[in-house]
Backbone as JSON, one array per atom type, in Angstrom:
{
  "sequence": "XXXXXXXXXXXXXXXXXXXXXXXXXXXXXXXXXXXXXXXXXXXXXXXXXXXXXXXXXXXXXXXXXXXXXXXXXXXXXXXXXXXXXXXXXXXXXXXXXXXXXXXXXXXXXXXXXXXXXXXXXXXXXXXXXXXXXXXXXXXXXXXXXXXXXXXXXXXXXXXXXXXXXXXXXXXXXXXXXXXXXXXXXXXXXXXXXXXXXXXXXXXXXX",
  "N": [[2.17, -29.35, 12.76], [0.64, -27.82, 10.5], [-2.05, -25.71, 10.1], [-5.46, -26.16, 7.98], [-7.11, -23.93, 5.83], [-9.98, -23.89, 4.03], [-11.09, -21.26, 2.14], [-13.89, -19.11, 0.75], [-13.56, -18.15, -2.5], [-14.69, -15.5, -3.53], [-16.15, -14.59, -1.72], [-14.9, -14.23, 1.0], [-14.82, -16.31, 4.12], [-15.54, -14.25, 7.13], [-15.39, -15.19, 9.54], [-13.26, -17.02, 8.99], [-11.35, -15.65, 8.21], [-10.15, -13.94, 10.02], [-9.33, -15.52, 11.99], [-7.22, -16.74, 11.0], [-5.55, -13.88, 10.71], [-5.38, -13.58, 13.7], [-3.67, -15.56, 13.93], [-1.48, -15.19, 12.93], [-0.5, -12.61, 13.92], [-0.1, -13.72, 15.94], [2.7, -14.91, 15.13], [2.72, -16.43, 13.41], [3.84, -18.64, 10.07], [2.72, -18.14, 7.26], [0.71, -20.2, 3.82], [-0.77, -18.56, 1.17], [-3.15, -17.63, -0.5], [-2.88, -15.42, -3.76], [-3.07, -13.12, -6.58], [-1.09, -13.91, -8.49], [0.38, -16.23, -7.97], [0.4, -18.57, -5.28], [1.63, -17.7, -2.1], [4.73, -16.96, 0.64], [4.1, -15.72, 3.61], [4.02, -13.47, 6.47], [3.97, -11.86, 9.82], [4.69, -8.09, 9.72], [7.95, -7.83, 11.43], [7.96, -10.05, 12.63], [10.49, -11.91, 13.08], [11.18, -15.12, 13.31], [9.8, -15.85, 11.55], [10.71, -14.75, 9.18], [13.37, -15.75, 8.58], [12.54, -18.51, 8.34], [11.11, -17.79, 6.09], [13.07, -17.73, 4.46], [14.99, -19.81, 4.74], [13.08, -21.69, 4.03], [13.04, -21.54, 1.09], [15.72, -21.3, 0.43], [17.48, -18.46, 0.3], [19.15, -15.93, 0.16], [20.94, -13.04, 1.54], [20.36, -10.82, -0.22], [17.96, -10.95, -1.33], [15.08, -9.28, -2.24], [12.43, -9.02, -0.28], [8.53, -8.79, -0.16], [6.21, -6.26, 0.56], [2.62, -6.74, 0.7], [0.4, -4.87, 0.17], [-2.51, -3.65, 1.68], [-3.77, -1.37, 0.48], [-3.3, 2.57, -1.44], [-2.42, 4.02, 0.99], [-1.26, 2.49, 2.62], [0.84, 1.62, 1.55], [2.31, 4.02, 1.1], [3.55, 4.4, 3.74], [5.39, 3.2, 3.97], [7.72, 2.87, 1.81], [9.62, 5.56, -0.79], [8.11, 7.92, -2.69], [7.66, 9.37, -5.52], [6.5, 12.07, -7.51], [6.02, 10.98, -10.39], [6.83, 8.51, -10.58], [4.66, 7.74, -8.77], [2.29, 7.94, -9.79], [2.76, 5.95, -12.26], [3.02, 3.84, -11.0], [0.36, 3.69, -9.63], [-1.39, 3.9, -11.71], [-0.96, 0.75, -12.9], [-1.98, -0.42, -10.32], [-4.87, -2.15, -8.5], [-2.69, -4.76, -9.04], [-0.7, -7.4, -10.62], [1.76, -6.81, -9.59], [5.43, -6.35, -8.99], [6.85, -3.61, -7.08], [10.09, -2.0, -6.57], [11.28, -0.26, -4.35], [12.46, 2.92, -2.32], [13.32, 2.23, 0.76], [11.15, 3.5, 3.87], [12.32, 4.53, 6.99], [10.32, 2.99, 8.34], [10.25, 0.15, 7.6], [11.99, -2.3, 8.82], [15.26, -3.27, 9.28], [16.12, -5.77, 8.09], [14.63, -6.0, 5.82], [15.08, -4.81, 4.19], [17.16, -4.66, 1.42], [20.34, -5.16, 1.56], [22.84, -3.26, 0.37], [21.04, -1.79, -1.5], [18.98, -0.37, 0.48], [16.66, -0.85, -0.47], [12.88, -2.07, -0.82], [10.55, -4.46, -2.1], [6.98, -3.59, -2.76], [3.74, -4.84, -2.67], [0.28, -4.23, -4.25], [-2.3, -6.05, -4.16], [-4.62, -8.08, -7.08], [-6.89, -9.44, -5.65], [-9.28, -10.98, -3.58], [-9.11, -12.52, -1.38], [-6.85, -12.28, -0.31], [-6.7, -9.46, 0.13], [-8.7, -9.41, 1.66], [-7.35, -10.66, 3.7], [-5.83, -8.61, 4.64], [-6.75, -6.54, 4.97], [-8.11, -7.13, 7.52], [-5.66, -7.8, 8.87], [-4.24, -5.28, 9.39], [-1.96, -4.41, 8.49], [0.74, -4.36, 6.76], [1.51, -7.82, 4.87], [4.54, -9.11, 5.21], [5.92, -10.84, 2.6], [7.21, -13.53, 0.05], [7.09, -15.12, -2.97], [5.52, -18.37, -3.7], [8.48, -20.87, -4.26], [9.87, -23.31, -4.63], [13.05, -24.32, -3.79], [15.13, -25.12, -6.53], [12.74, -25.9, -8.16], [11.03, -25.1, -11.17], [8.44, -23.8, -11.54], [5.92, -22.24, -9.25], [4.14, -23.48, -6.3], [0.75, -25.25, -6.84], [-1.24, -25.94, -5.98], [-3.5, -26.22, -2.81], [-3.6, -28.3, -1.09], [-1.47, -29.83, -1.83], [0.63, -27.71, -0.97], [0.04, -27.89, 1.98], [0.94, -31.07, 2.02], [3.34, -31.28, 1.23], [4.72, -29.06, 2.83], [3.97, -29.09, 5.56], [5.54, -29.08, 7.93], [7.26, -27.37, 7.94], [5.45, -24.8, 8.32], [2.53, -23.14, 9.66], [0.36, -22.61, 8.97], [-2.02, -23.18, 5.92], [-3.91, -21.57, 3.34], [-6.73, -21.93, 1.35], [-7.83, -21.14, -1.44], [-8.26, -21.95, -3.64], [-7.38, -22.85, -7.24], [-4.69, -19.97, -8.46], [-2.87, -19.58, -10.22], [0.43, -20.25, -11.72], [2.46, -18.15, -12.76], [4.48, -15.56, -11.35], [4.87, -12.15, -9.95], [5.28, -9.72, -12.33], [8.18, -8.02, -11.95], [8.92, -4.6, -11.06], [12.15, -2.11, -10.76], [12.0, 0.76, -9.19], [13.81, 2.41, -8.06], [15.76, 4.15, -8.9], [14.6, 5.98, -10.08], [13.14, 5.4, -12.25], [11.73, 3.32, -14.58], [12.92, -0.06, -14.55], [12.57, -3.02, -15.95], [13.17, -5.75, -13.78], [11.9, -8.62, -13.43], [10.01, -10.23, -15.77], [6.46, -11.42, -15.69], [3.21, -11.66, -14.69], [2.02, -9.39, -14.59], [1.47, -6.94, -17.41], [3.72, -5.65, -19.28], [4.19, -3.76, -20.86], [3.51, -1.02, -20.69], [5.8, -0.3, -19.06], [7.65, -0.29, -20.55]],
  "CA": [[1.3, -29.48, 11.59], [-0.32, -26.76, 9.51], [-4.26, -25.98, 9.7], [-5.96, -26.16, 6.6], [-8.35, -23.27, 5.67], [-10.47, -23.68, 2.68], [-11.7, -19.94, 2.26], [-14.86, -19.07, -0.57], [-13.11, -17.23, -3.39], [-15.07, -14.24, -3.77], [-16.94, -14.41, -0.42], [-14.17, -15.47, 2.28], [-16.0, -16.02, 5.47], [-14.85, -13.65, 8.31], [-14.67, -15.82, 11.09], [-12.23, -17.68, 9.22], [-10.08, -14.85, 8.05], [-10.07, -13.21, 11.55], [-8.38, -16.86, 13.03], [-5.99, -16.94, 10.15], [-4.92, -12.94, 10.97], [-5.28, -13.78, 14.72], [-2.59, -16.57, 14.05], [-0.29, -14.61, 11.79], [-0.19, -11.85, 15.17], [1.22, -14.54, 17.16], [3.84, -15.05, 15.12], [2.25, -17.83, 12.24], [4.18, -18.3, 8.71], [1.27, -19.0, 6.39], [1.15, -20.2, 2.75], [-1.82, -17.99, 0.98], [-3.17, -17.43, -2.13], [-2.63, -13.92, -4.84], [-3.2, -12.56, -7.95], [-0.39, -13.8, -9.66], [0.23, -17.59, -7.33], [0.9, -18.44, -3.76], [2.92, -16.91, -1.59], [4.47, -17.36, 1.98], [3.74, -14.44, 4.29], [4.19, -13.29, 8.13], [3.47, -10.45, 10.38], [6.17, -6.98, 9.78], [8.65, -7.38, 12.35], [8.17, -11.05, 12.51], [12.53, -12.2, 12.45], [11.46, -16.44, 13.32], [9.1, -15.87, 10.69], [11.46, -13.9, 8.32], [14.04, -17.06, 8.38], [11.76, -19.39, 7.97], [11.43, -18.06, 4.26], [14.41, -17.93, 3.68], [15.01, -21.39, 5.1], [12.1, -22.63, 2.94], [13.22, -20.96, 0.0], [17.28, -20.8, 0.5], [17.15, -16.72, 0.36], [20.58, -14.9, 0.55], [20.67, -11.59, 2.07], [20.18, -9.76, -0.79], [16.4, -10.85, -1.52], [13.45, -8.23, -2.13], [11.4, -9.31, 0.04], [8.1, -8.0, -0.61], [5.36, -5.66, 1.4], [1.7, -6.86, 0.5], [-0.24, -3.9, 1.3], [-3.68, -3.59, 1.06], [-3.82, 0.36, -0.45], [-1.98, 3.34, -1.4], [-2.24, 4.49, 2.06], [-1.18, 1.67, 3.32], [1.76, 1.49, 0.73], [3.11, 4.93, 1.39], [3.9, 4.8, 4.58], [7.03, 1.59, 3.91], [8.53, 3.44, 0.57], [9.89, 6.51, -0.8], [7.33, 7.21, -4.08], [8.05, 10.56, -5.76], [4.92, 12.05, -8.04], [6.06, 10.57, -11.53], [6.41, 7.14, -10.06], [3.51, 7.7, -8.22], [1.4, 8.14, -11.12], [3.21, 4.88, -13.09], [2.45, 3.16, -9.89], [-1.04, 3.87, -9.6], [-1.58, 3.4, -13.02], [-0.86, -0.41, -13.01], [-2.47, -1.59, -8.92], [-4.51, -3.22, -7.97], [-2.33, -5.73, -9.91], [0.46, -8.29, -10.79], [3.11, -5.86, -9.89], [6.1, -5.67, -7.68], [7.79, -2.47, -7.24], [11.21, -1.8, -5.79], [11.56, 1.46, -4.1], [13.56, 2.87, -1.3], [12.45, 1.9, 1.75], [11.06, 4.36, 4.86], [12.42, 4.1, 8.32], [9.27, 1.89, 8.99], [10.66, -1.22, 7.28], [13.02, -3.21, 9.14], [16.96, -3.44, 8.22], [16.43, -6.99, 7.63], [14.01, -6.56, 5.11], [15.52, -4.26, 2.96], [18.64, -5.08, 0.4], [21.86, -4.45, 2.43], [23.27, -2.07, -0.07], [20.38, -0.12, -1.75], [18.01, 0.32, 1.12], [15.06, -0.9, -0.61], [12.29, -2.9, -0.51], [9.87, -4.62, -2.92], [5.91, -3.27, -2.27], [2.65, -4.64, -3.86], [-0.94, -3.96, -3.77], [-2.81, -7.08, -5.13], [-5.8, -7.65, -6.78], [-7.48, -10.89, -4.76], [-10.49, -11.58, -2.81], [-8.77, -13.55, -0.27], [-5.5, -11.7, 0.12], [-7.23, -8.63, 0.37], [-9.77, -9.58, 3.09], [-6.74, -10.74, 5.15], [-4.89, -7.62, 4.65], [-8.03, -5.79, 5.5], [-8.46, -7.7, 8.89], [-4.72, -7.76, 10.03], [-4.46, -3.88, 9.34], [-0.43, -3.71, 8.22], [1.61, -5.4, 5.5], [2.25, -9.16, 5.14], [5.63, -9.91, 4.56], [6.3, -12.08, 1.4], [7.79, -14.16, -1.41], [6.37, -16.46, -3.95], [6.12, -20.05, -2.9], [8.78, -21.39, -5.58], [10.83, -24.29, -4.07], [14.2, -24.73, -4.62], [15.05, -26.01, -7.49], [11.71, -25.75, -8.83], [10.65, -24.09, -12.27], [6.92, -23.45, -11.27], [5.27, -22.12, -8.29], [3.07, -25.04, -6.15], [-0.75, -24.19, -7.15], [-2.95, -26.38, -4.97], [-3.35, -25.61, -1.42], [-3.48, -29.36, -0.21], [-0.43, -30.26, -1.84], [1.45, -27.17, 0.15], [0.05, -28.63, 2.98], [1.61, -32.02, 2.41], [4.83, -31.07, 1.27], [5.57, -28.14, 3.68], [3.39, -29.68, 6.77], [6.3, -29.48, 9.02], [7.32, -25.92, 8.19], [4.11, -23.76, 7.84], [1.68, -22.9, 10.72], [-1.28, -22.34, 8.57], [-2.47, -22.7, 4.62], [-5.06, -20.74, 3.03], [-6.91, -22.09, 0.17], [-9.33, -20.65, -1.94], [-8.99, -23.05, -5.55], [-5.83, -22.48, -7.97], [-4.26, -19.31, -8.69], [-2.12, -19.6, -11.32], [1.49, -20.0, -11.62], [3.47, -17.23, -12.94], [4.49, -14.76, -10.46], [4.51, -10.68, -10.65], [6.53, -9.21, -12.91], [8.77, -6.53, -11.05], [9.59, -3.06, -11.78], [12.38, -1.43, -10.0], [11.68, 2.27, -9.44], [14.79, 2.95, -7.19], [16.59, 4.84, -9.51], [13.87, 7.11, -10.76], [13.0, 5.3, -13.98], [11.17, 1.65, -14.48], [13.23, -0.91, -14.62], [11.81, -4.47, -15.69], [13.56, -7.02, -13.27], [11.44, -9.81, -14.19], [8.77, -10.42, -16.86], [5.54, -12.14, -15.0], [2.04, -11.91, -14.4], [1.69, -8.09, -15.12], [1.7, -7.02, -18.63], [5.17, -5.19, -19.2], [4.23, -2.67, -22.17], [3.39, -0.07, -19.65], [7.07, 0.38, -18.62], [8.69, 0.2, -21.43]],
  "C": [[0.63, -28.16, 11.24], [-1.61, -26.65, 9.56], [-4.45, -25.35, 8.47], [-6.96, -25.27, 6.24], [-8.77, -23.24, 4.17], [-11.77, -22.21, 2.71], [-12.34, -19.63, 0.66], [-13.81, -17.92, -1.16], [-13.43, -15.55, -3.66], [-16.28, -14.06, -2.8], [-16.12, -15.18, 0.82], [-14.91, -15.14, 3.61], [-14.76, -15.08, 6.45], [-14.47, -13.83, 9.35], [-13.44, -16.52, 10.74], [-10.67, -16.97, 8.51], [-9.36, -14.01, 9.09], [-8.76, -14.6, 12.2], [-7.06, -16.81, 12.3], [-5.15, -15.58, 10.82], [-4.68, -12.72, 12.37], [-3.84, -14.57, 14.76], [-1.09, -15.59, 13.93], [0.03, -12.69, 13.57], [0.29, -12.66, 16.26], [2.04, -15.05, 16.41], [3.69, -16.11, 13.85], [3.3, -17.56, 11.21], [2.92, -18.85, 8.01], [1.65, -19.43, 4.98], [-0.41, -19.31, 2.04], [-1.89, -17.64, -0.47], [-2.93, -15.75, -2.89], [-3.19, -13.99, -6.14], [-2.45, -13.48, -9.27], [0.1, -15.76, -9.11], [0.54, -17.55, -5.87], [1.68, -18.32, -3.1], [3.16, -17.26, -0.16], [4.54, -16.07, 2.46], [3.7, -14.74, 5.89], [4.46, -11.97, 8.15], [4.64, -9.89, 10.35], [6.42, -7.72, 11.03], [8.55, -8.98, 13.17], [9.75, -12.4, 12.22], [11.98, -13.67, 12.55], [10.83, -16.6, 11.44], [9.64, -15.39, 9.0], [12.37, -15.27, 7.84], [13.58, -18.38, 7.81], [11.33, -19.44, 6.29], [12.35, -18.31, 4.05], [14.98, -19.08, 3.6], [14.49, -22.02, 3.84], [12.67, -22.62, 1.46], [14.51, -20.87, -0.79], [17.19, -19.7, -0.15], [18.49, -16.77, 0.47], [20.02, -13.74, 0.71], [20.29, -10.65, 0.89], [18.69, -9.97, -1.96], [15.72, -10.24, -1.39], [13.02, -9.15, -1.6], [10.04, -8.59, -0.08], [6.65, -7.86, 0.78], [3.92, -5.98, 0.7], [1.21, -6.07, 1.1], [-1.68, -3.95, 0.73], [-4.48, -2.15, 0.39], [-2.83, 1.28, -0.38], [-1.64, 3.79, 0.12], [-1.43, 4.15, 2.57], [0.61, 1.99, 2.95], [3.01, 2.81, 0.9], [3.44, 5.33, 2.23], [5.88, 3.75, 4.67], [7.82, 2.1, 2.48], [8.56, 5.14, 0.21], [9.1, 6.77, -2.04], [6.98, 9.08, -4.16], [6.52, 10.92, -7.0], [4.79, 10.76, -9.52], [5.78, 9.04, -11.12], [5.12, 6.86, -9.43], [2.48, 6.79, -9.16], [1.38, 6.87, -11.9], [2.58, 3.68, -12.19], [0.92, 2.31, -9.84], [-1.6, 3.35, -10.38], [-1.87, 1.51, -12.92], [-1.4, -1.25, -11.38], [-4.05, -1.33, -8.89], [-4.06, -3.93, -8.96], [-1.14, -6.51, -9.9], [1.59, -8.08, -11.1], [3.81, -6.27, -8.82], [6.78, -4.85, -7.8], [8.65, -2.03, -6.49], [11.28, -0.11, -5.7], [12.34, 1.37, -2.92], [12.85, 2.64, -0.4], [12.45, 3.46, 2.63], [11.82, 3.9, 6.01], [11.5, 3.11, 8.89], [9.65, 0.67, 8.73], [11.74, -1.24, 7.61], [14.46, -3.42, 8.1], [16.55, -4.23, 7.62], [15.6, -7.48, 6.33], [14.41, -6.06, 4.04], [16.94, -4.67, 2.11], [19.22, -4.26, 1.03], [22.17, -3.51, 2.03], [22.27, -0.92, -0.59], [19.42, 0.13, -1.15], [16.8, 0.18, 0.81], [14.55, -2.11, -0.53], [11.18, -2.8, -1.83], [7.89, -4.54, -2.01], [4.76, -4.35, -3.42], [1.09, -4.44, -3.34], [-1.99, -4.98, -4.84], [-4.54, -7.5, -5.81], [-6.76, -9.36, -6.57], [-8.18, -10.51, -3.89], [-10.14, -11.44, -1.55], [-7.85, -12.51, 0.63], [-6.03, -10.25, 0.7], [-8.13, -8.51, 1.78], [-8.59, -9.75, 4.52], [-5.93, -9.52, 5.12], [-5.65, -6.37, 5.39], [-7.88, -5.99, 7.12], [-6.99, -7.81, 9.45], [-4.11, -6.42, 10.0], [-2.99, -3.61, 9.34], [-0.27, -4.51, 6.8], [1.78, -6.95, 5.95], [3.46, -8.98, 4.0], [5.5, -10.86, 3.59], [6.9, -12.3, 0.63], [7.09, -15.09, -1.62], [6.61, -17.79, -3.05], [6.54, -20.74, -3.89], [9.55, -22.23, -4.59], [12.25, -24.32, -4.93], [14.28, -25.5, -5.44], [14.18, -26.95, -8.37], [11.55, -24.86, -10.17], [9.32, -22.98, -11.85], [6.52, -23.65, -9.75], [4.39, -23.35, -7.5], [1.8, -23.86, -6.45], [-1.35, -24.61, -6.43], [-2.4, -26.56, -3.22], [-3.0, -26.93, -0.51], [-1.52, -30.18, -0.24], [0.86, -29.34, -1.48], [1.5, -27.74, 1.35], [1.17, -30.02, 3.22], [3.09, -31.74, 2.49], [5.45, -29.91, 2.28], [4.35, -28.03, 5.11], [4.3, -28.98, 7.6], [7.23, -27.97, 9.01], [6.99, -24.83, 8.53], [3.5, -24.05, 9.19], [0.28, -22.91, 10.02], [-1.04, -22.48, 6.67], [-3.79, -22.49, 4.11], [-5.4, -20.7, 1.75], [-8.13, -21.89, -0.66], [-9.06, -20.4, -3.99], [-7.59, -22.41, -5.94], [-6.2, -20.98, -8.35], [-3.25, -18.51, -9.32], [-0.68, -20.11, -10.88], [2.65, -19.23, -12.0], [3.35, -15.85, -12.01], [4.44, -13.32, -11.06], [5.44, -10.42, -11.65], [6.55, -7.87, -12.21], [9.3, -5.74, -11.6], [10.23, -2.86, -10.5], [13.03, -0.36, -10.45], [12.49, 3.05, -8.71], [15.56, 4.04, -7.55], [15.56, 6.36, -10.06], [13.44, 6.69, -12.05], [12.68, 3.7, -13.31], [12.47, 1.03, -15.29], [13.21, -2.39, -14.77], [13.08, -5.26, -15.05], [13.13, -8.41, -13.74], [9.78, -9.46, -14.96], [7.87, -11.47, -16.26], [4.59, -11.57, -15.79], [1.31, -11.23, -15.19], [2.5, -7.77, -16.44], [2.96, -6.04, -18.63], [5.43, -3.64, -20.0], [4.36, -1.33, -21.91], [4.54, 0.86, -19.03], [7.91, 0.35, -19.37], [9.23, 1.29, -22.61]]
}
């Protein structure tokens, strides 16, 4: 079964974001809230935890998975991010971006796309997400929480719980969070690329 954390929106308590990032270091999958809707997430370098999306999600190998980081710092140590991109980058976080770049040696084969070596990054702008990104001091692994053969993201935290009880180790709820996910730029090539049209406004890269 799943434990249930109902965490204050714009004051999450610390004892109970500490247990959540305590969990997620032994190995937890969580479901947690964002910017743009909820997402499932687990610690880098996490492989039961890695499957387990994909499981949830039916993933094929050639899924961005994406790096939730909590700053540029953080961000430029898992991608390759040249000045111009930089700059385009910058420009648009904290926000309802994801951006495909090449990956570093720090990110795992398994996380990057087989053939072009990269990986999807973001830096989000949430309360919640933020505090735990803060307190488990790397990247969480993630993808949206869209169910197969779903249109729309789930939004409320109880009804993750019920329906993915028996998958999940932990969910983390702090009130709805919309449902349209980021919209992704990928910056692999040297030039923005809209992949998908979401969250984040688009005008910017085109």
């Amino acid at each position: 079964m799943a434990k249930y954390f109902d965490v204050h929106p714009q004051t999450p308590q610390s004892r109970t974001i500490g247990t959540v990032t305590d969990s997620l270091r032994s190995g937890a999958l969580i479901a947690y809230p964002t910017d743009s809707c909820f997402a499932l997430g687990c610690q880098l370098g996490n492989q039961d935890g890695l499957d387990r999306i994909r499981s949830i999600r039916r993933l094929d190998d050639r899924h961005h998975f994406t790096l939730m980081c909590e700053n540029f710092a953080q961000l430029g140590q898992f991608v390759h991010i040249d000045n111009d991109v930089f700059r385009a980058v910058k420009a648009a976080t904290p926000g309802s971006y994801t951006f495909i770049l090449p990956a570093t040696k720090e990110v795992p084969r398994r996380l990057m796309h087989p053939k072009k070596k990269t990986v999807g990054v973001r830096i989000p702008d949430h309360v919640v997400t933020q505090a735990l990104l803060a307190s488990l001091g790397e990247p969480l692994v993630s993808s949206t929480l869209l169910l197969p053969g779903e249109d729309e993201p789930l939004t409320q935290g109880w009804e993750i719980k019920e329906r993915l009880d028996h998958v999940l180790d932990a969910v983390v709820d702090s009130g709805d969070c919309g449902t349209e996910p980021t919209t992704v730029v990928d910056f692999s090539s040297g030039q923005a690329e809209i992949v998908r049209r979401g969250a984040g406004d688009t005008t910017r890269f085109e």
